[in-house]
């Protein structure tokens, strides 16, 4: 995970400003994840894993303004940006840690993640889903806005072509686009959506579904009964 920490520390300052030029339908992607999150508690305990600059948490606070947030990320510079975003806000905790192995605390009403878990190896993802299930309160929800591979090589290539076309259509320079593609090739480890849904059920979640998909970009939701 050290190479991931170093990579994200390097571009923490530019992360948010580039999001809309990297992620097609970015706002809908995040807002669908917020829609999927539910809690009977008006002040839910929320864990944001791979929280980065706090962008997912910021969207979630539009729905749960009194949420008690715990933001976990391995890259201290990314969490530094989150500290600036939420400066002065109560009930906000920051943890610099490798969430694939570190203690995540809990229990939580909501566990969320955005564009992070796809960096893990397959078995690390499966184990993380089991740990998230254990961290959740009964009725708690896990919402993952992330990436998924195509179900076949044919669709994998079509999704990549779509994504590459989107990147080229935006305002980023050629060198910026090259850096994004390099980072994608070196750090992304996407799994098929069907595999991810199966791993969530295997972890113990009974209500599991996909509520958004735009080629590579997905939002899955899983509820602990």
PDB file of N, CA, C and O in Angstrom, residues 17-18 20-22 166-174 176-177:
ATOM      1  N   UNK A  17     -10.239  19.323  -7.855  1.00  0.00           N
ATOM      2  CA  UNK A  17     -10.443  20.149  -9.050  1.00  0.00           C
ATOM      3  C   UNK A  17     -10.481  19.312 -10.324  1.00  0.00           C
ATOM      4  O   UNK A  17     -11.072  19.727 -11.321  1.00  0.00           O
ATOM      5  N   UNK A  18      -9.870  18.132 -10.295  1.00  0.00           N
ATOM      6  CA  UNK A  18      -9.840  17.281 -11.493  1.00  0.00           C
ATOM      7  C   UNK A  18     -10.990  16.287 -11.556  1.00  0.00           C
ATOM      8  O   UNK A  18     -11.223  15.686 -12.611  1.00  0.00           O
ATOM      9  N   UNK A  20     -14.269  16.196 -11.832  1.00  0.00           N
ATOM     10  CA  UNK A  20     -15.322  16.246 -12.848  1.00  0.00           C
ATOM     11  C   UNK A  20     -14.791  16.011 -14.254  1.00  0.00           C
ATOM     12  O   UNK A  20     -15.561  15.736 -15.168  1.00  0.00           O
ATOM     13  N   UNK A  21     -13.485  16.132 -14.442  1.00  0.00           N
ATOM     14  CA  UNK A  21     -12.894  15.894 -15.748  1.00  0.00           C
ATOM     15  C   UNK A  21     -12.359  14.471 -15.881  1.00  0.00           C
ATOM     16  O   UNK A  21     -11.911  14.066 -16.958  1.00  0.00           O
ATOM     17  N   UNK A  22     -12.422  13.703 -14.765  1.00  0.00           N
ATOM     18  CA  UNK A  22     -11.959  12.321 -14.766  1.00  0.00           C
ATOM     19  C   UNK A  22     -13.134  11.350 -14.686  1.00  0.00           C
ATOM     20  O   UNK A  22     -13.122  10.302 -15.339  1.00  0.00           O
ATOM     21  N   UNK A 166     -13.865  10.273 -22.751  1.00  0.00           N
ATOM     22  CA  UNK A 166     -14.290  11.323 -21.823  1.00  0.00           C
ATOM     23  C   UNK A 166     -13.095  12.149 -21.358  1.00  0.00           C
ATOM     24  O   UNK A 166     -13.158  13.381 -21.311  1.00  0.00           O
ATOM     25  N   UNK A 167     -12.012  11.486 -21.005  1.00  0.00           N
ATOM     26  CA  UNK A 167     -10.814  12.205 -20.560  1.00  0.00           C
ATOM     27  C   UNK A 167     -10.306  13.159 -21.644  1.00  0.00           C
ATOM     28  O   UNK A 167      -9.954  14.308 -21.360  1.00  0.00           O
ATOM     29  N   UNK A 168     -10.280  12.684 -22.872  1.00  0.00           N
ATOM     30  CA  UNK A 168      -9.754  13.501 -23.964  1.00  0.00           C
ATOM     31  C   UNK A 168     -10.655  14.684 -24.302  1.00  0.00           C
ATOM     32  O   UNK A 168     -10.193  15.688 -24.851  1.00  0.00           O
ATOM     33  N   UNK A 169     -11.936  14.573 -23.955  1.00  0.00           N
ATOM     34  CA  UNK A 169     -12.880  15.648 -24.287  1.00  0.00           C
ATOM     35  C   UNK A 169     -12.835  16.803 -23.296  1.00  0.00           C
ATOM     36  O   UNK A 169     -13.434  17.856 -23.539  1.00  0.00           O
ATOM     37  N   UNK A 170     -12.141  16.621 -22.178  1.00  0.00           N
ATOM     38  CA  UNK A 170     -12.125  17.635 -21.135  1.00  0.00           C
ATOM     39  C   UNK A 170     -11.011  18.640 -21.300  1.00  0.00           C
ATOM     40  O   UNK A 170     -10.235  18.599 -22.265  1.00  0.00           O
ATOM     41  N   UNK A 171     -10.883  19.559 -20.339  1.00  0.00           N
ATOM     42  CA  UNK A 171      -9.929  20.668 -20.452  1.00  0.00           C
ATOM     43  C   UNK A 171      -8.516  20.353 -19.958  1.00  0.00           C
ATOM     44  O   UNK A 171      -7.651  21.223 -20.033  1.00  0.00           O
ATOM     45  N   UNK A 172      -8.285  19.148 -19.431  1.00  0.00           N
ATOM     46  CA  UNK A 172      -6.952  18.863 -18.911  1.00  0.00           C
ATOM     47  C   UNK A 172      -5.926  18.792 -20.043  1.00  0.00           C
ATOM     48  O   UNK A 172      -6.251  18.406 -21.171  1.00  0.00           O
ATOM     49  N   UNK A 173      -4.709  19.156 -19.734  1.00  0.00           N
ATOM     50  CA  UNK A 173      -3.639  19.139 -20.727  1.00  0.00           C
ATOM     51  C   UNK A 173      -3.249  17.700 -21.052  1.00  0.00           C
ATOM     52  O   UNK A 173      -3.604  16.757 -20.335  1.00  0.00           O
ATOM     53  N   UNK A 174      -2.485  17.543 -22.117  1.00  0.00           N
ATOM     54  CA  UNK A 174      -2.017  16.226 -22.499  1.00  0.00           C
ATOM     55  C   UNK A 174      -1.193  15.561 -21.419  1.00  0.00           C
ATOM     56  O   UNK A 174      -1.313  14.356 -21.174  1.00  0.00           O
ATOM     57  N   UNK A 176      -1.422  16.133 -18.179  1.00  0.00           N
ATOM     58  CA  UNK A 176      -2.318  15.770 -17.086  1.00  0.00           C
ATOM     59  C   UNK A 176      -3.078  14.483 -17.411  1.00  0.00           C
ATOM     60  O   UNK A 176      -3.227  13.601 -16.566  1.00  0.00           O
ATOM     61  N   UNK A 177      -3.549  14.389 -18.643  1.00  0.00           N
ATOM     62  CA  UNK A 177      -4.237  13.172 -19.061  1.00  0.00           C
ATOM     63  C   UNK A 177      -3.314  11.970 -18.989  1.00  0.00           C
ATOM     64  O   UNK A 177      -3.714  10.890 -18.533  1.00  0.00           O
TER      65      UNK A 177
END
